[in-house]
Short mmCIF file of N, CA, C and O in Angstrom, two decimals:
data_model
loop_
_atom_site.label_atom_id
_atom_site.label_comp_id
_atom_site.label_asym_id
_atom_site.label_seq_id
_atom_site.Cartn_x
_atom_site.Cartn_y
_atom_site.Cartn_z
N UNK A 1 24.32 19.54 -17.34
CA UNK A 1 23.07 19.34 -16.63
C UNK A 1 23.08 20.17 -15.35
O UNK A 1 24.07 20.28 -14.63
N UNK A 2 21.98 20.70 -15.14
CA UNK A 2 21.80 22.01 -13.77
C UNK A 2 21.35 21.13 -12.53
O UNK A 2 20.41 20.34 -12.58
N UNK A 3 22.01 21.33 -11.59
CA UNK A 3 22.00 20.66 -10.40
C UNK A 3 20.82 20.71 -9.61
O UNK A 3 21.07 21.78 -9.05
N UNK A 4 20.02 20.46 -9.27
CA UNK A 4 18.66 20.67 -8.48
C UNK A 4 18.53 20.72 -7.13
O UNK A 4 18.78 19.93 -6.23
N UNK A 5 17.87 22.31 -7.21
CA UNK A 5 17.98 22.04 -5.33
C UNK A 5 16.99 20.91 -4.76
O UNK A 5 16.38 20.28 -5.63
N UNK A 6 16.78 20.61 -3.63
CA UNK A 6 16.37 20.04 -2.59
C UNK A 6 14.96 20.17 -2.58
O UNK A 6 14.22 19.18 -2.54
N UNK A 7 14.39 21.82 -2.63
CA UNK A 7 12.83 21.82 -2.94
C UNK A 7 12.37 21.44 -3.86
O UNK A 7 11.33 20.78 -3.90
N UNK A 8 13.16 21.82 -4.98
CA UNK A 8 12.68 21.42 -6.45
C UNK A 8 12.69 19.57 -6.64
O UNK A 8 11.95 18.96 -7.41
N UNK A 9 13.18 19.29 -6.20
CA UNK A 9 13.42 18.03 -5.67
C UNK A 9 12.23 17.48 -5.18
O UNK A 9 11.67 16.58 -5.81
N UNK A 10 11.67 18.02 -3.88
CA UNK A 10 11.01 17.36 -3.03
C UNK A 10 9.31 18.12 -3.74
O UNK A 10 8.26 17.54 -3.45
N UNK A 11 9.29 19.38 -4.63
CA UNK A 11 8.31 19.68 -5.59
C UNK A 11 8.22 18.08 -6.28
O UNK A 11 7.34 17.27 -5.99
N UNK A 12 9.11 17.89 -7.05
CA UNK A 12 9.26 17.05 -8.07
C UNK A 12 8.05 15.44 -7.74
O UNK A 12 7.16 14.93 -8.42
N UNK A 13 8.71 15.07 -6.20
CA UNK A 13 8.18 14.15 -5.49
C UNK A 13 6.95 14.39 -5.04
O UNK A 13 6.26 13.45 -4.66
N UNK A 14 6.59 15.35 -5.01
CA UNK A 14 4.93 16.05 -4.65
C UNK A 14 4.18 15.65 -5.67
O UNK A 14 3.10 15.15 -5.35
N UNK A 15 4.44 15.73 -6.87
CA UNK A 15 4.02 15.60 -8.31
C UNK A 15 3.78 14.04 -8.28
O UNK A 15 2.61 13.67 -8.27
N UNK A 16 4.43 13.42 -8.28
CA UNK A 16 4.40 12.34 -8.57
C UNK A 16 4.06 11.39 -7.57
O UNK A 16 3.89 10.21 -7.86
N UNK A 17 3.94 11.87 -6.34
CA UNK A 17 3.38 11.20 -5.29
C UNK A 17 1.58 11.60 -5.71
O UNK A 17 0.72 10.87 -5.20
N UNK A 18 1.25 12.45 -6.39
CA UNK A 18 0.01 12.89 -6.98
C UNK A 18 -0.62 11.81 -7.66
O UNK A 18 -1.56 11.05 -7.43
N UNK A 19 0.63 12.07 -9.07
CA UNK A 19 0.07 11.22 -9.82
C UNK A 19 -0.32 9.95 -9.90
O UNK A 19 -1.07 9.55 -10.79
N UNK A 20 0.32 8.97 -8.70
CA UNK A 20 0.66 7.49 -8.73
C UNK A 20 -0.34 7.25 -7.30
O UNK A 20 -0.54 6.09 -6.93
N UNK A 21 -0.68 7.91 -6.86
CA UNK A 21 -1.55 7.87 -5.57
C UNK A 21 -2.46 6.35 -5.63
O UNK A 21 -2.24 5.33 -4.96
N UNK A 22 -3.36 6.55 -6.48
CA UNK A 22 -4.50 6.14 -6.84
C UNK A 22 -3.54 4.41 -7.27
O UNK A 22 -3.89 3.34 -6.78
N UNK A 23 -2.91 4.49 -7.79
CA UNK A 23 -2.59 2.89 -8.83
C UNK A 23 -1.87 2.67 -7.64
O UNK A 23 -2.18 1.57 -7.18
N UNK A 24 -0.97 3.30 -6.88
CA UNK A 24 -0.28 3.11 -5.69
C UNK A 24 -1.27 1.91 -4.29
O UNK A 24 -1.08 0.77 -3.86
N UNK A 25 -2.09 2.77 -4.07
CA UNK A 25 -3.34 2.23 -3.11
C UNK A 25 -4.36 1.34 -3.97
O UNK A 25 -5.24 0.76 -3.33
N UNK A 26 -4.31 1.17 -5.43
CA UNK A 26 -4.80 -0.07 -5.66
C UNK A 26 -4.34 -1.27 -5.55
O UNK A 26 -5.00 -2.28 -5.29
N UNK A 27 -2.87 -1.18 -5.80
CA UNK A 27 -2.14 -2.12 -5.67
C UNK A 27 -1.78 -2.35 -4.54
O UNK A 27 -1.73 -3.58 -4.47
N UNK A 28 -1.48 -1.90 -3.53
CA UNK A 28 -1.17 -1.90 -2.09
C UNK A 28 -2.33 -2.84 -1.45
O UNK A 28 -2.11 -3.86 -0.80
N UNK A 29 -3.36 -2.39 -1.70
CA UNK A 29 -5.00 -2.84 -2.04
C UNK A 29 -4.75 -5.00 -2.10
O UNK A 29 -5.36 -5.80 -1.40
N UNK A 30 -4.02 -5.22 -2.82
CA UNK A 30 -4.44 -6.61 -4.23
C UNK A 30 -3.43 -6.60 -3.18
O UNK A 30 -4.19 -7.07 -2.34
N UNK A 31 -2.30 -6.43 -2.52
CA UNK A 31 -1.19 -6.71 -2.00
C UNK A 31 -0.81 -7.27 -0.88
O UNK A 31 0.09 -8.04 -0.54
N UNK A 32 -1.97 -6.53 -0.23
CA UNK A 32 -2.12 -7.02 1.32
C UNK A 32 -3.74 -7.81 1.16
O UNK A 32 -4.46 -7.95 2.15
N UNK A 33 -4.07 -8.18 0.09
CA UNK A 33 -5.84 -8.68 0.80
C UNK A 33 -5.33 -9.96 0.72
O UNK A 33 -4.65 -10.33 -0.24
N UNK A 34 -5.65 -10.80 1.82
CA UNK A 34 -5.19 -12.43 2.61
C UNK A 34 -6.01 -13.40 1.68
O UNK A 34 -5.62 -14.54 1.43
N UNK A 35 -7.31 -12.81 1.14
CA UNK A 35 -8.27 -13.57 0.20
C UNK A 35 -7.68 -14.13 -0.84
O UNK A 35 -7.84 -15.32 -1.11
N UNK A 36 -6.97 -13.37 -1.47
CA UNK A 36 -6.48 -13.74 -3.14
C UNK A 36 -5.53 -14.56 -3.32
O UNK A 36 -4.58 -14.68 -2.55
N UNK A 37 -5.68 -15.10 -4.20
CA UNK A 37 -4.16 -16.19 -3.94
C UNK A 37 -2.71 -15.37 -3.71
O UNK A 37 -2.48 -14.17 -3.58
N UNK A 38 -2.03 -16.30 -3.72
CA UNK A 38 -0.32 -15.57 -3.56
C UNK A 38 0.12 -15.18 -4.87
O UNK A 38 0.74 -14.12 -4.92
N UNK A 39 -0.03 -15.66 -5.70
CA UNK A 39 0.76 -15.31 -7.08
C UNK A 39 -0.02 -13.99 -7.20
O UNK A 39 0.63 -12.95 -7.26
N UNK A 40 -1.34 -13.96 -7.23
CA UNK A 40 -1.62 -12.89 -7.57
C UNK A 40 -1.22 -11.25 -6.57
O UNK A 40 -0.81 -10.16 -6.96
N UNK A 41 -1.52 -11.68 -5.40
CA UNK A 41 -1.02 -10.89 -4.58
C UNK A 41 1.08 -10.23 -5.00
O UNK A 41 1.67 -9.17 -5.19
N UNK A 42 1.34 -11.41 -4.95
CA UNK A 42 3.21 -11.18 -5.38
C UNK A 42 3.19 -10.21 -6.79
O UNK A 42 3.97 -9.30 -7.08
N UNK A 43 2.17 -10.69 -7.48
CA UNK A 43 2.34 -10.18 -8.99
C UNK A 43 2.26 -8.28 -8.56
O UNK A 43 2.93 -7.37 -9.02
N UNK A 44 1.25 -8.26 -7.61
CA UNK A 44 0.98 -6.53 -7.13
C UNK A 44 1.98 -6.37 -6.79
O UNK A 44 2.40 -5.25 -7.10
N UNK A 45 2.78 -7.10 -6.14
CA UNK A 45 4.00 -6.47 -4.75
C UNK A 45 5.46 -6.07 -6.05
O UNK A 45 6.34 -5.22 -5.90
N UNK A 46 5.25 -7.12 -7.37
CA UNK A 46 6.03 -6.75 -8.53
C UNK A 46 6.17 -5.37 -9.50
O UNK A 46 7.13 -4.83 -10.03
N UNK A 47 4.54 -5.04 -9.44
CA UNK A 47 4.28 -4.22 -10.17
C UNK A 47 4.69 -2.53 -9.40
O UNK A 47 5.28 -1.49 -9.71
N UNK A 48 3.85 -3.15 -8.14
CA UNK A 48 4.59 -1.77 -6.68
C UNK A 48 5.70 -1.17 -7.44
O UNK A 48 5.65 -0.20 -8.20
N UNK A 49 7.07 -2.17 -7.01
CA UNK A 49 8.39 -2.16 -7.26
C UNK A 49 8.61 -1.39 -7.99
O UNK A 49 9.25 -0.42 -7.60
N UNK A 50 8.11 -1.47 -9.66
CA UNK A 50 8.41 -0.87 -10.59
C UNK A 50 7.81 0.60 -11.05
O UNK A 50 7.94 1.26 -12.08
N UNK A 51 7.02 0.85 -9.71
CA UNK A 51 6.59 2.36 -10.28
C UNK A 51 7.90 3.56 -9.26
O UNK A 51 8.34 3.37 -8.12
N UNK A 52 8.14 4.40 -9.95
CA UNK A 52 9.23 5.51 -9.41
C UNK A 52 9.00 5.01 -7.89
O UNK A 52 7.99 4.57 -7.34
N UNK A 53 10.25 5.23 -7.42
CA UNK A 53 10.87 5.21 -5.98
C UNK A 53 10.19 6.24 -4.91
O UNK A 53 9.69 6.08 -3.80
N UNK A 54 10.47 7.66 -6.00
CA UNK A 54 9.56 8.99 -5.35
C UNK A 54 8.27 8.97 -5.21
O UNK A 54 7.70 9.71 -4.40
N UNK A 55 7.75 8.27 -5.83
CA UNK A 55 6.03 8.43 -5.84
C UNK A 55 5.35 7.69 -4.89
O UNK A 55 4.16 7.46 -5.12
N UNK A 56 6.02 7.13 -3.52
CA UNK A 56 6.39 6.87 -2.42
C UNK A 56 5.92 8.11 -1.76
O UNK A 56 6.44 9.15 -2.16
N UNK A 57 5.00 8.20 -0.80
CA UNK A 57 4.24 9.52 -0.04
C UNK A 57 5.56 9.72 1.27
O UNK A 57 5.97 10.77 1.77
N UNK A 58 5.88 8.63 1.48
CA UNK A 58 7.33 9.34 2.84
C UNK A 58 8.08 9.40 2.55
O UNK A 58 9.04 9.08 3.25
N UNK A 59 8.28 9.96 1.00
CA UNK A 59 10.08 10.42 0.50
C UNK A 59 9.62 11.57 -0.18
O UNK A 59 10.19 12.14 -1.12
N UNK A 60 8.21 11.99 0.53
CA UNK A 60 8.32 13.87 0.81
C UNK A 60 8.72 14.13 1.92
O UNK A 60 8.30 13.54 2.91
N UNK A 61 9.60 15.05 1.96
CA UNK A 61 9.97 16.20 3.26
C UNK A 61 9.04 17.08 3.51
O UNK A 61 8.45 17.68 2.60
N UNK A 62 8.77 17.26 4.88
CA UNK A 62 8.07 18.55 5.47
C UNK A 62 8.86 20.12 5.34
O UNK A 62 9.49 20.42 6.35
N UNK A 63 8.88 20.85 4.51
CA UNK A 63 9.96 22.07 3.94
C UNK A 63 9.55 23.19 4.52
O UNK A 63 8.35 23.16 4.21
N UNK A 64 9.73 24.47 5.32
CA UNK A 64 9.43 25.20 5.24
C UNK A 64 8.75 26.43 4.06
O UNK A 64 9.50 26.76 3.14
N UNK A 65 7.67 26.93 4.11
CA UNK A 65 7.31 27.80 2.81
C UNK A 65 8.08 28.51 2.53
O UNK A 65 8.21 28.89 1.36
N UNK A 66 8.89 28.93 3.60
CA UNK A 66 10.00 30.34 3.43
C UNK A 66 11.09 30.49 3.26
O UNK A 66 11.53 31.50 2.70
N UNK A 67 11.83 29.51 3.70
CA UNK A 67 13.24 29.40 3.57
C UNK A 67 13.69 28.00 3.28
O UNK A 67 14.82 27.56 3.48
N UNK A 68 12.28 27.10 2.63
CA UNK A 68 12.81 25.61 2.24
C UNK A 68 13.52 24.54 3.29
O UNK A 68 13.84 23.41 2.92
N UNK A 69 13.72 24.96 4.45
CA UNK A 69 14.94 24.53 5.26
C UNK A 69 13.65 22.75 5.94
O UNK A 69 12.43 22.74 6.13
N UNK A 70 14.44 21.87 6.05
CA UNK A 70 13.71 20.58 6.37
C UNK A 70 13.49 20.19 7.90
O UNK A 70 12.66 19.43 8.42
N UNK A 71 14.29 20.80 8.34
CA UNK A 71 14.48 20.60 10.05
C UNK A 71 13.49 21.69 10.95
O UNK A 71 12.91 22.63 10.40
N UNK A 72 13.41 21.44 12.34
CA UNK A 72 12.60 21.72 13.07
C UNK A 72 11.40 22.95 12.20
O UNK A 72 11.47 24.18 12.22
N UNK A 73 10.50 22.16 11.59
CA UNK A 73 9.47 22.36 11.08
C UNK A 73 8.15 22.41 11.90
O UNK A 73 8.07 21.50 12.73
N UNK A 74 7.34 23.06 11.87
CA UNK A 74 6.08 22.99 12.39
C UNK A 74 4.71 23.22 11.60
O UNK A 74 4.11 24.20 11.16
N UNK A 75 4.48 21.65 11.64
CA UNK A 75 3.49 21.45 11.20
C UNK A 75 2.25 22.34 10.84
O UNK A 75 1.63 22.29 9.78
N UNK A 76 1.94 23.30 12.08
CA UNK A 76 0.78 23.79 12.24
C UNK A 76 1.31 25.11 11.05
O UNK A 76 0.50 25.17 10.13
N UNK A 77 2.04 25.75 10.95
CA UNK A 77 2.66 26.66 10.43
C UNK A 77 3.28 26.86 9.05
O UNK A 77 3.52 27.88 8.41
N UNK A 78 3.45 25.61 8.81
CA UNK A 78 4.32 25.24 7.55
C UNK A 78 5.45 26.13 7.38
O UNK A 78 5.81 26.60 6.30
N UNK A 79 6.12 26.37 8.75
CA UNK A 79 7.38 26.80 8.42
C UNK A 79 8.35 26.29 9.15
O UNK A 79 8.08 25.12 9.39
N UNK A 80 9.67 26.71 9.78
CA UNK A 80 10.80 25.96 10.37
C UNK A 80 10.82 27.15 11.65
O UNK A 80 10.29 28.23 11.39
N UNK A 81 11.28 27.00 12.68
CA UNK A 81 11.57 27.54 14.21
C UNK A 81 12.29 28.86 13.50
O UNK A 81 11.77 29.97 13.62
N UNK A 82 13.60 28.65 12.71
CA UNK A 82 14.59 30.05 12.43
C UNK A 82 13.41 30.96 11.99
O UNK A 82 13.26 31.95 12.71
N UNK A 83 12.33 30.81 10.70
CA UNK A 83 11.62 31.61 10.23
C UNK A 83 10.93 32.59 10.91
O UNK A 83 10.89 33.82 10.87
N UNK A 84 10.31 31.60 11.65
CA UNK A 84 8.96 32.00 12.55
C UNK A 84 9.68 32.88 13.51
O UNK A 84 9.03 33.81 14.00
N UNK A 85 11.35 32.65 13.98
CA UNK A 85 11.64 33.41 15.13
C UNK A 85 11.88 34.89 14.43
O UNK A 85 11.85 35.94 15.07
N UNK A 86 12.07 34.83 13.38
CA UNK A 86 12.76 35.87 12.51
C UNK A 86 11.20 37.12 11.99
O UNK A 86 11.10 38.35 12.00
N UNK A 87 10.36 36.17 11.67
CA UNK A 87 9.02 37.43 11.33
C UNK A 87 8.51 37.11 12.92
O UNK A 87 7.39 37.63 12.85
N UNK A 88 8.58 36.73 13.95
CA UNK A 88 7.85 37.00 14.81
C UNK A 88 8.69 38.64 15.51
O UNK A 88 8.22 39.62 16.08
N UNK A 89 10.09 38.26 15.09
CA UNK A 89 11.44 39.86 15.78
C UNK A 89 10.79 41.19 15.07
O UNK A 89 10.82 42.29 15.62
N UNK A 90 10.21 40.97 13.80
CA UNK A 90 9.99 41.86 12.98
C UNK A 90 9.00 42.10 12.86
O UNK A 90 8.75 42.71 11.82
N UNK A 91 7.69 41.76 13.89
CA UNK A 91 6.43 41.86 13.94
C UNK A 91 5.90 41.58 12.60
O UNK A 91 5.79 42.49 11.78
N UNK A 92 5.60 40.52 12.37
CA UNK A 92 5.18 39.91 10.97
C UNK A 92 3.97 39.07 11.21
O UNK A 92 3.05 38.87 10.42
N UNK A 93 4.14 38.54 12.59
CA UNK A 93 2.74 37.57 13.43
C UNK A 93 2.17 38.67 14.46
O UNK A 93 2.82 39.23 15.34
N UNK A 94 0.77 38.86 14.14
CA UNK A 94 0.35 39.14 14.98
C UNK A 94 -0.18 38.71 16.34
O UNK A 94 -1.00 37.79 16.27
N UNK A 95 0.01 39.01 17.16
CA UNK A 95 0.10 37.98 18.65
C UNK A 95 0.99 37.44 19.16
O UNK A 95 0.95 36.81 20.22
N UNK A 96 2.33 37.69 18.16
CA UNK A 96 3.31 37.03 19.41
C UNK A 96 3.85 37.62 19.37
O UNK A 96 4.13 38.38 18.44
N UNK A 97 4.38 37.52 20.67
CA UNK A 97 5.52 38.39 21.53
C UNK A 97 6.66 37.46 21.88
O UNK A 97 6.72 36.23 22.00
N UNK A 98 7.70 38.59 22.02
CA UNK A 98 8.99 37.87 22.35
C UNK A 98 8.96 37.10 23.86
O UNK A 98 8.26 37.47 24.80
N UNK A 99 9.67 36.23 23.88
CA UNK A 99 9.40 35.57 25.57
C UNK A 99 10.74 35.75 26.01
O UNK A 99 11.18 36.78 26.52
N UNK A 100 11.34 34.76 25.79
CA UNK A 100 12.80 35.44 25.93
C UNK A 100 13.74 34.68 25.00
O UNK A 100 13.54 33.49 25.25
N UNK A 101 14.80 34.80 23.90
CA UNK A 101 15.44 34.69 22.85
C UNK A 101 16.64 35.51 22.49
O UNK A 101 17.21 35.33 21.42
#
């Protein structure tokens, strides 16, 4: 069996955080409403449980596009600090300039 990187990984969890979205927030839905009785409510919080672990929206990582890397990421950019410092050296962004590095 071939070992899987980390993106392919956190691809994988993209997918399936897709697919389960919808039954995810229905049930979440039946789970938390104070109206319904308890059994029925518990019966949602059962069913939760049993759908994949991944299909869970915060067991995606924020990845860089470029070099996959998970740490100091920026949001606005969708990439990581090393990247951005690396095409900004190589004039790859237009508008920025070196400050000091």
């Amino acid at each position: 069996m071939a070992k899987k990187s980390a993106i392919n990984r956190n691809d994988n969890r993209k997918a399936l955080v897709k697919k389960f979205s919808a039954k995810r927030a229905r049930l979440k839905a039946v789970a938390t409403d104070e109206n319904l009785p308890l059994e029925e409510r518990f019966a949602a919080r059962l069913k939760l449980a049993e759908l994949p672990r991944n299909s869970a929206e915060n067991r995606v990582r924020n990845r860089c596009e470029v070099t996959g890397r998970p740490r100091a990421f920026y949001r606005k950019l969708r990439m990581s600090r090393i990247a951005l410092r690396d095409l900004a050296s190589s004039g790859m962004i237009p508008g920025m300039t070196k400050a000091s590095w």
